[in-house]
Short mmCIF file of C-alpha atoms in Angstrom, two decimals:
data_model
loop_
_atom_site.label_atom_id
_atom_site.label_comp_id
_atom_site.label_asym_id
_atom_site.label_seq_id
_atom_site.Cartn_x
_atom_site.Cartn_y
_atom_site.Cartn_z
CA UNK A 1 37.38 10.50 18.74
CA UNK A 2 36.08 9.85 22.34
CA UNK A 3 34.16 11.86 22.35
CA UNK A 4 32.14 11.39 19.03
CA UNK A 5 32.14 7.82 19.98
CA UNK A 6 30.81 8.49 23.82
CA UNK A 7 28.09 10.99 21.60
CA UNK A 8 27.98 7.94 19.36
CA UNK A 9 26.52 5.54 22.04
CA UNK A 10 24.57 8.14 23.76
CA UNK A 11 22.50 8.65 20.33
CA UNK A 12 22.00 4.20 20.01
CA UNK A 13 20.94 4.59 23.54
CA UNK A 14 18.22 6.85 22.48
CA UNK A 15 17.26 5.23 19.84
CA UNK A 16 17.47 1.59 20.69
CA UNK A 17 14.85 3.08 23.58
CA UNK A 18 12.16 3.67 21.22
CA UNK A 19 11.80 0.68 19.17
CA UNK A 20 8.80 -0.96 19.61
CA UNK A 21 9.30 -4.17 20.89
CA UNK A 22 5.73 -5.79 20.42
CA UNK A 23 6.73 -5.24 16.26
CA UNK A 24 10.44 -6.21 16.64
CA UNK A 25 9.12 -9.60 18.26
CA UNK A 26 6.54 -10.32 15.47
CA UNK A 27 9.01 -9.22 12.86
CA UNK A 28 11.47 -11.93 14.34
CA UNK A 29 9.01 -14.51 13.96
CA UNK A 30 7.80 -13.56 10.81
CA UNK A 31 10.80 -12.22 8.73
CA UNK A 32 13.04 -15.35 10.43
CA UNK A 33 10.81 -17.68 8.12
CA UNK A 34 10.51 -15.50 5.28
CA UNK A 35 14.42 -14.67 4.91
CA UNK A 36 16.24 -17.06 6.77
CA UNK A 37 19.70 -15.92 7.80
CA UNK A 38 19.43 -12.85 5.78
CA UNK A 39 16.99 -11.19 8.65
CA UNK A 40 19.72 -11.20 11.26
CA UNK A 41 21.74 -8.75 9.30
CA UNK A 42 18.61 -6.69 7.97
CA UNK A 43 17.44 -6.32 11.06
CA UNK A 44 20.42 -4.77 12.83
CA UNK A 45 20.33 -2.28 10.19
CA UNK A 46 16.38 -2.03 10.66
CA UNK A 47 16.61 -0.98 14.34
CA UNK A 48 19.91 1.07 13.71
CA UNK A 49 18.79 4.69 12.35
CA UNK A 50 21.99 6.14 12.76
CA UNK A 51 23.85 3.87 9.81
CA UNK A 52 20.90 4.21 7.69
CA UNK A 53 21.89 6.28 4.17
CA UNK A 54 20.20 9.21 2.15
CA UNK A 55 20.50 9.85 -1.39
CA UNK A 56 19.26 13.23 -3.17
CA UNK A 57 17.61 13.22 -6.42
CA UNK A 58 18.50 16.29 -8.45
CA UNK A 59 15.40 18.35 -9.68
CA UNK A 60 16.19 18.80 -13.48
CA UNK A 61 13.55 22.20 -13.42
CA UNK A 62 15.97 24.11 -10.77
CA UNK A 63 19.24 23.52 -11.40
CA UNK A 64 21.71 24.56 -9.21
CA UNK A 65 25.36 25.44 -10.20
CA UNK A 66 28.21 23.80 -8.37
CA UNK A 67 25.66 21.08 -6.49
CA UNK A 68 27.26 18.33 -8.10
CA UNK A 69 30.66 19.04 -7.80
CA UNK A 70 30.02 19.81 -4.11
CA UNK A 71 28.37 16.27 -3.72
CA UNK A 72 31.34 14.66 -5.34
CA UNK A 73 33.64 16.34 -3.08
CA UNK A 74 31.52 14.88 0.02
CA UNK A 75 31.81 11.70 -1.21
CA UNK A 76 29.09 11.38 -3.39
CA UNK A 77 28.59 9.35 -6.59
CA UNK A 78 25.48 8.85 -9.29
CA UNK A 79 23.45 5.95 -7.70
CA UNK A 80 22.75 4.18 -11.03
CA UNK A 81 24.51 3.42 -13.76
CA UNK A 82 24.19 4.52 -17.45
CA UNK A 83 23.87 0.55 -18.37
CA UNK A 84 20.05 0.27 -17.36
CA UNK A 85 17.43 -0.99 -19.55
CA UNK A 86 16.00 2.96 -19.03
CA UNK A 87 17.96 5.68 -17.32
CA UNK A 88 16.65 9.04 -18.67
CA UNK A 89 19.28 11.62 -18.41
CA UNK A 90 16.71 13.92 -16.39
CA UNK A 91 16.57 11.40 -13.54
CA UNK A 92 19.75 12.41 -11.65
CA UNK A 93 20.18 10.75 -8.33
CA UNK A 94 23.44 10.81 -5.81
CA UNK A 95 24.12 8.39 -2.96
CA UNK A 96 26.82 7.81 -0.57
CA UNK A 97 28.27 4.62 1.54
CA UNK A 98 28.54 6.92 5.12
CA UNK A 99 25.44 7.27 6.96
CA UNK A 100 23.80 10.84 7.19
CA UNK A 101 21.57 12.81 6.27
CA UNK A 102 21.90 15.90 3.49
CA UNK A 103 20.33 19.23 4.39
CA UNK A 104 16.69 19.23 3.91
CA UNK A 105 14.95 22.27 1.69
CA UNK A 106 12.14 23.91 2.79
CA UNK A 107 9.00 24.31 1.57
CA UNK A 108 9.20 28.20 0.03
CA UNK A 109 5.83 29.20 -2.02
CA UNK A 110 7.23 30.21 -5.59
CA UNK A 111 10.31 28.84 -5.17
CA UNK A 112 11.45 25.45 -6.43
CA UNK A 113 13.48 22.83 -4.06
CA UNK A 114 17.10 21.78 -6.18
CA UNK A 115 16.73 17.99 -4.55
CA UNK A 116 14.89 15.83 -2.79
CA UNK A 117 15.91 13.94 -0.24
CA UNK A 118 15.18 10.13 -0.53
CA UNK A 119 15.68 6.06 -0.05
CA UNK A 120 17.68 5.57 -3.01
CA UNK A 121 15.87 2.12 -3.78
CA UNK A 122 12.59 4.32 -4.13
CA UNK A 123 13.68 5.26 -7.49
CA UNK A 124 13.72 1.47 -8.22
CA UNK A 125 9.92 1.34 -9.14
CA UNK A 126 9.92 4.45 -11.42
CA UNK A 127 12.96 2.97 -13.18
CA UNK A 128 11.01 -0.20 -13.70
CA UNK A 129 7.85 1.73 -15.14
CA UNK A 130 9.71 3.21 -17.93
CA UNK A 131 7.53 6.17 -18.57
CA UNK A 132 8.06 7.91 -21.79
CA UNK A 133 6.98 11.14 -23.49
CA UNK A 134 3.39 11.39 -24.12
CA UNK A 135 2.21 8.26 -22.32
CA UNK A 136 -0.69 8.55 -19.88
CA UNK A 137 -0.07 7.67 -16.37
CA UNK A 138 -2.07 7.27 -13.26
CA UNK A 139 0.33 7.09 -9.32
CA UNK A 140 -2.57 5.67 -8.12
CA UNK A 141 -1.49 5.97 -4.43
CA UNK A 142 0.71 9.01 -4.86
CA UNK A 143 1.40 10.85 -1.38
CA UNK A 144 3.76 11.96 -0.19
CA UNK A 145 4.76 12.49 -3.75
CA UNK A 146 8.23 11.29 -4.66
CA UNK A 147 7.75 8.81 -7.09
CA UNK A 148 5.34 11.34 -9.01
CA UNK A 149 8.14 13.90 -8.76
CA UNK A 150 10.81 11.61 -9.66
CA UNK A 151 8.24 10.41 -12.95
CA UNK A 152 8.34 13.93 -14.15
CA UNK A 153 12.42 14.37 -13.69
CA UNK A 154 12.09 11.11 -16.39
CA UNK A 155 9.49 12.00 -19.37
CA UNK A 156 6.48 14.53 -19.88
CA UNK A 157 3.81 12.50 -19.86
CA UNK A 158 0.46 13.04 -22.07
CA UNK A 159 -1.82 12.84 -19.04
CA UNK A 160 -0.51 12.61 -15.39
CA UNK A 161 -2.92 11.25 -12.75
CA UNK A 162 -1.82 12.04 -9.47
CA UNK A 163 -4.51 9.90 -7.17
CA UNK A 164 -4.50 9.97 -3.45
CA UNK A 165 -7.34 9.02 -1.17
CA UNK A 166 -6.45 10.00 2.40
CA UNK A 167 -7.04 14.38 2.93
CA UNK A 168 -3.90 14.75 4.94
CA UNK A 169 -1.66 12.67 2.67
CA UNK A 170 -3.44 14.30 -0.44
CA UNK A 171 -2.60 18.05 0.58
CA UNK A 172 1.41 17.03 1.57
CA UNK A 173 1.13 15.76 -1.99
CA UNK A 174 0.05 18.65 -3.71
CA UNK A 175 2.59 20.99 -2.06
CA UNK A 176 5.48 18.18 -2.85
CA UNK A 177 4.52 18.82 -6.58
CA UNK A 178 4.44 22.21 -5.84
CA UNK A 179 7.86 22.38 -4.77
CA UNK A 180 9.58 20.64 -7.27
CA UNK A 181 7.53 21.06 -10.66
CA UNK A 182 7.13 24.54 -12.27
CA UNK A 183 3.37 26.01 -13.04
CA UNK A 184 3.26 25.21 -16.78
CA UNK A 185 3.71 21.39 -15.51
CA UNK A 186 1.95 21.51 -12.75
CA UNK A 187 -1.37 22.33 -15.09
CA UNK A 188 -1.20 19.41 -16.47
CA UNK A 189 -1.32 17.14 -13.74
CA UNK A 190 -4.89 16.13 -12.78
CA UNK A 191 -4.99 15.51 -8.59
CA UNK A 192 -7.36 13.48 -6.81
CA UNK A 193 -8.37 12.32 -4.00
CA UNK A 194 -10.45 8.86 -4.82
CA UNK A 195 -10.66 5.60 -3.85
CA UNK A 196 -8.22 3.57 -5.76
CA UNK A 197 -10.06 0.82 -5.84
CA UNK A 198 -12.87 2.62 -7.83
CA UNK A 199 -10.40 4.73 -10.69
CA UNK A 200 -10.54 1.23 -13.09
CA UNK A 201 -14.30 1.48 -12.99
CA UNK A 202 -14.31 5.08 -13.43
CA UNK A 203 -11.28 5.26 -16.26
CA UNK A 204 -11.23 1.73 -17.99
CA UNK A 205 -8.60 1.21 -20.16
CA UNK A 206 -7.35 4.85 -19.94
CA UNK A 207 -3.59 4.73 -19.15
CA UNK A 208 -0.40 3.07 -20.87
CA UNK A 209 1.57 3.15 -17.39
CA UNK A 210 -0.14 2.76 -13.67
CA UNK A 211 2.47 2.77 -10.45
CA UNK A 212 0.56 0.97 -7.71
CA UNK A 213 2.77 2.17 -4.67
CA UNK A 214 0.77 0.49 -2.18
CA UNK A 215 0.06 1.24 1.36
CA UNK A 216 1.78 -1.41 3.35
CA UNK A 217 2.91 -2.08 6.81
CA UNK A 218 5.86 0.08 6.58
CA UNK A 219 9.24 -1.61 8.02
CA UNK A 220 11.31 1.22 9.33
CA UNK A 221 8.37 3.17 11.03
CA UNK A 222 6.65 0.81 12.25
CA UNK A 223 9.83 -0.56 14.42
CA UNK A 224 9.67 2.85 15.97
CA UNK A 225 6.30 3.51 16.64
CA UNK A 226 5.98 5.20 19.90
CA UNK A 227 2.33 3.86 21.05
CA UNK A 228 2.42 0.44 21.95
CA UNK A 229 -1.59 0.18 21.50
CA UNK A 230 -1.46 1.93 18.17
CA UNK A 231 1.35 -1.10 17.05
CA UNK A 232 -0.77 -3.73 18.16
CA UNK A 233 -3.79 -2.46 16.41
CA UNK A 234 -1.15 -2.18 13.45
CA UNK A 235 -0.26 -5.68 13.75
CA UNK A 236 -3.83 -7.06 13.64
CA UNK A 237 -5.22 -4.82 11.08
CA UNK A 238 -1.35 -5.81 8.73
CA UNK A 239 -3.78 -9.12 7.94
CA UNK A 240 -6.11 -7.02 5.64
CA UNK A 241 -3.67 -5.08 3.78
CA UNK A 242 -2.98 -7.56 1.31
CA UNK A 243 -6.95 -7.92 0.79
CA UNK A 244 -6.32 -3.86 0.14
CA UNK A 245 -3.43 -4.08 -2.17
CA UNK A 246 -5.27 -6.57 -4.42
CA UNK A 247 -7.82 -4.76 -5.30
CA UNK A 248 -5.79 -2.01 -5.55
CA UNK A 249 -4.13 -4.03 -8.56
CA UNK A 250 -6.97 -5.54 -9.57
CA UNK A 251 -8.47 -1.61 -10.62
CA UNK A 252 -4.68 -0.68 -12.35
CA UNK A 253 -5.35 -3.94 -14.84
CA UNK A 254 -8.97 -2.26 -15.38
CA UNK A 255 -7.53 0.83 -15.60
CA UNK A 256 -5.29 0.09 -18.03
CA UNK A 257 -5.18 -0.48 -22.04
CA UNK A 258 -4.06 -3.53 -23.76
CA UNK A 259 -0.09 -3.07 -23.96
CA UNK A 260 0.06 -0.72 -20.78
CA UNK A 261 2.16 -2.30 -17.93
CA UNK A 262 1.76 -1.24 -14.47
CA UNK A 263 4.55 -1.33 -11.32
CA UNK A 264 3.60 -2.66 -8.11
CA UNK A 265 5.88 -1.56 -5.13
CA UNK A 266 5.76 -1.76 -0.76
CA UNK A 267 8.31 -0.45 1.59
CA UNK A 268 8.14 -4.28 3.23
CA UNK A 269 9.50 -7.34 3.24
CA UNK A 270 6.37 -9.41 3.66
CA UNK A 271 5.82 -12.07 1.52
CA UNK A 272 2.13 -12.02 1.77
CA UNK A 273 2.49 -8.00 1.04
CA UNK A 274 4.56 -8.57 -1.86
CA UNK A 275 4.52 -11.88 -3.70
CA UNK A 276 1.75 -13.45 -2.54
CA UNK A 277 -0.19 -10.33 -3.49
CA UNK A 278 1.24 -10.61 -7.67
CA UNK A 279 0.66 -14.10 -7.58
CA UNK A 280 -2.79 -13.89 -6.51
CA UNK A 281 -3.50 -11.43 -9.11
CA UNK A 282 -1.80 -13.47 -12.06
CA UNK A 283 -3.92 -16.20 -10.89
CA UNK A 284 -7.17 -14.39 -11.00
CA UNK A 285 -6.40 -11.91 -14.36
CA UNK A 286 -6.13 -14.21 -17.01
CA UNK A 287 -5.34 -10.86 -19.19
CA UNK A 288 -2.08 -10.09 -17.14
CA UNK A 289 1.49 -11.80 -17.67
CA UNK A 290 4.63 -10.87 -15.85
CA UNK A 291 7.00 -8.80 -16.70
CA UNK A 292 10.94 -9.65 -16.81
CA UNK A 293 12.75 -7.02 -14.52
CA UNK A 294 16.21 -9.29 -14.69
CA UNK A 295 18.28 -6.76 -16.60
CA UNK A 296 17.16 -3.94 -14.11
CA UNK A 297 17.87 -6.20 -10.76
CA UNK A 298 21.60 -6.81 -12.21
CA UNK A 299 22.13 -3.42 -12.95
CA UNK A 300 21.80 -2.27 -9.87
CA UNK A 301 22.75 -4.87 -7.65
CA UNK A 302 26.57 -3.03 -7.39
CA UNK A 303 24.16 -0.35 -5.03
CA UNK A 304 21.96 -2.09 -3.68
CA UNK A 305 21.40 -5.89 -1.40
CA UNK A 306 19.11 -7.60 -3.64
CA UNK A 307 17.32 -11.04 -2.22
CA UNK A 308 18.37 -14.16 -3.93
CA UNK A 309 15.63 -16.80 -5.31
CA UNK A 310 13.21 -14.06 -6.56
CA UNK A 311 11.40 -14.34 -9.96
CA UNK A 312 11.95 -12.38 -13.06
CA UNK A 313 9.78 -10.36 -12.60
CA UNK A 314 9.99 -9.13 -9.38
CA UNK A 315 13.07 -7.88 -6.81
CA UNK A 316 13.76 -6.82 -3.44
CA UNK A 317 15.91 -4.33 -1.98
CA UNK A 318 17.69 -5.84 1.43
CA UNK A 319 18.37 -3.04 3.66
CA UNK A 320 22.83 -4.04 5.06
CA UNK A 321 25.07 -1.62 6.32
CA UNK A 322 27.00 0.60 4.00
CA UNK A 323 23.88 -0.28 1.67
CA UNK A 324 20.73 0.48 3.91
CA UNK A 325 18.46 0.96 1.06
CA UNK A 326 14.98 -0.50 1.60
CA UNK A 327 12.98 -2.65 2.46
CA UNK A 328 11.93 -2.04 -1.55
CA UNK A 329 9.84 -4.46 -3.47
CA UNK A 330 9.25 -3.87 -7.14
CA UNK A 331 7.39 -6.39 -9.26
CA UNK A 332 6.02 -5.16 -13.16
CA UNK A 333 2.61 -6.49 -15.10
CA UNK A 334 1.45 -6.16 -18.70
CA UNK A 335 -2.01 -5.93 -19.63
CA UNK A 336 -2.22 -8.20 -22.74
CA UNK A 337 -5.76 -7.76 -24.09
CA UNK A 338 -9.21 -6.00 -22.46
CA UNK A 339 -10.94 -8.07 -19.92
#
């Protein structure tokens, strides 16, 4: 016991060294007005990698015998529970209160991974999309590629539009989907690598389900960047993402038909990220109404630290210790009638 816990504080040591302080300090300021006391407690977990949790999402194409009894036995349970508005019985994820990390798979050409290794709340906005057999879908901002996997472990959709702009991100995509979905599959899937502001104009009214997983100023990374000049350049530049996610949204309602619904989600806990960004684009869309994502939020709040006061149709996931799922936030649109 002494000495796992001298190894114990040796690890924090290293650690605590390389969070960023410049983003700790504007996080303080920032998420202390947002969330009141709640930050305190989120943000011990925040700059705390070693209690943080990982979950493993089963891959229903590559089954492997005896996995889930051996999770059991190491303490692991099913993440969600079968009361859900929509739990298909292909999406099988496992989680676990004690901190630590699974075995990672690697990438093997021809060979499918058995799991996938995950933040259990990033299951939250598939589960809210609801994708069903048939439907055509569009990830609009799909890299690295887990929600798209975790879409297929759900339904088979009609038309799957796997969209991601930046080259790097785009090819870590591809080989994610590689990975996990077998060939026959895998033809199906149309990739991409356009501007997702531009795919409404380009595909109006094409899809019945669009998952807007936007790029945001990313919580847990960016408390740990290692470049002081590249956080500060973060930090100013954080002012124009919400200008990005808009019209991000803005072309999923074009791209969209009348009686598709689309899922917005971040990885942050900013307000002007998250809500300010659906309320700006109920405002402006007259041909958008919200969504009611109640049912979903109670369901899973036995797993997961949801914050109190939010509307209906929205929820986010409060990273706390023996529950360090998050920063998620999840808010679903319908697209009532063409523009």
């Amino acid at each position: 016991f002494l000495l796992s816990s001298k190894l114990e504080k040796k690890t924090q040591g290293k650690l605590q060294k390389r969070i960023c302080q410049v983003v700790l300090e504007h996080f303080e300021k920032q998420y202390t007005a947002e969330l009141g006391d709640a930050w305190s407690s989120v943000r011990d977990v925040l700059i705390s990698p070693w209690c943080w949790q990982h979950a493993l999402l089963l891959n229903r194409f590559s089954q492997s015998p005896g996995l889930e009894s051996s999770l059991a036995e190491q303490g692991y349970h099913s993440a969600f529970p079968a009361a859900l508005p929509y739990l298909p019985a292909g999406l099988r994820c496992y989680s676990r209160t004690a901190p630590g990390r699974f075995p990672a798979q690697k990438h093997q050409p021809g060979r499918l991974k058995e799991y996938y290794l995950l933040n259990a709340a990033s299951l939250l906005p598939v589960l809210a999309l609801e994708v069903e057999d048939g439907e055509d879908v569009l990830d609009l901002c799909a890299a690295p590629g887990g929600k798209s996997v975790a879409i297929l472990q759900c339904a088979c959709p009609g038309h799957f539009h796997c969209n991601e702009y930046d080259d790097l991100r785009s090819r870590w995509l591809e080989q994610t989907i590689e990975s996990f979905i077998p060939d026959p599959l895998i033809n199906l899937i149309r990739f991409s690598k356009l501007d997702g502001r531009q795919i409404g104009d380009l595909q109006p009214e094409f899809y019945d389900k669009v998952l807007v997983d936007a790029p945001c100023s990313n919580d847990r990374s960016w408390l740990f960047c290692a470049d002081p000049q590249q956080a500060v350049l973060r930090l100013m530049q954080r002012k124009e993402l919400s200008s990005l996610q808009f019209q991000l949204l803005r072309s999923a309602v074009k791209a969209l038909r009348p009686g598709g619904s689309l899922v917005y989600s971040t990885c942050t806990l900013s307000k002007a990220e998250n809500s300010d960004v659906i309320s700006l684009i109920l405002n402006s869309c007259r041909n958008v109404m919200p969504v009611d994502i109640s049912v979903l939020a109670r369901g899973v709040s036995h797993e997961f630290t949801l914050l109190s006061g939010m509307q209906q149709h929205e929820l986010l996931v409060l990273p706390e210790k023996g529950r360090a799922w998050g920063p998620m936030y999840v808010a679903k649109l319908k697209k009532v009638s063409s523009t």
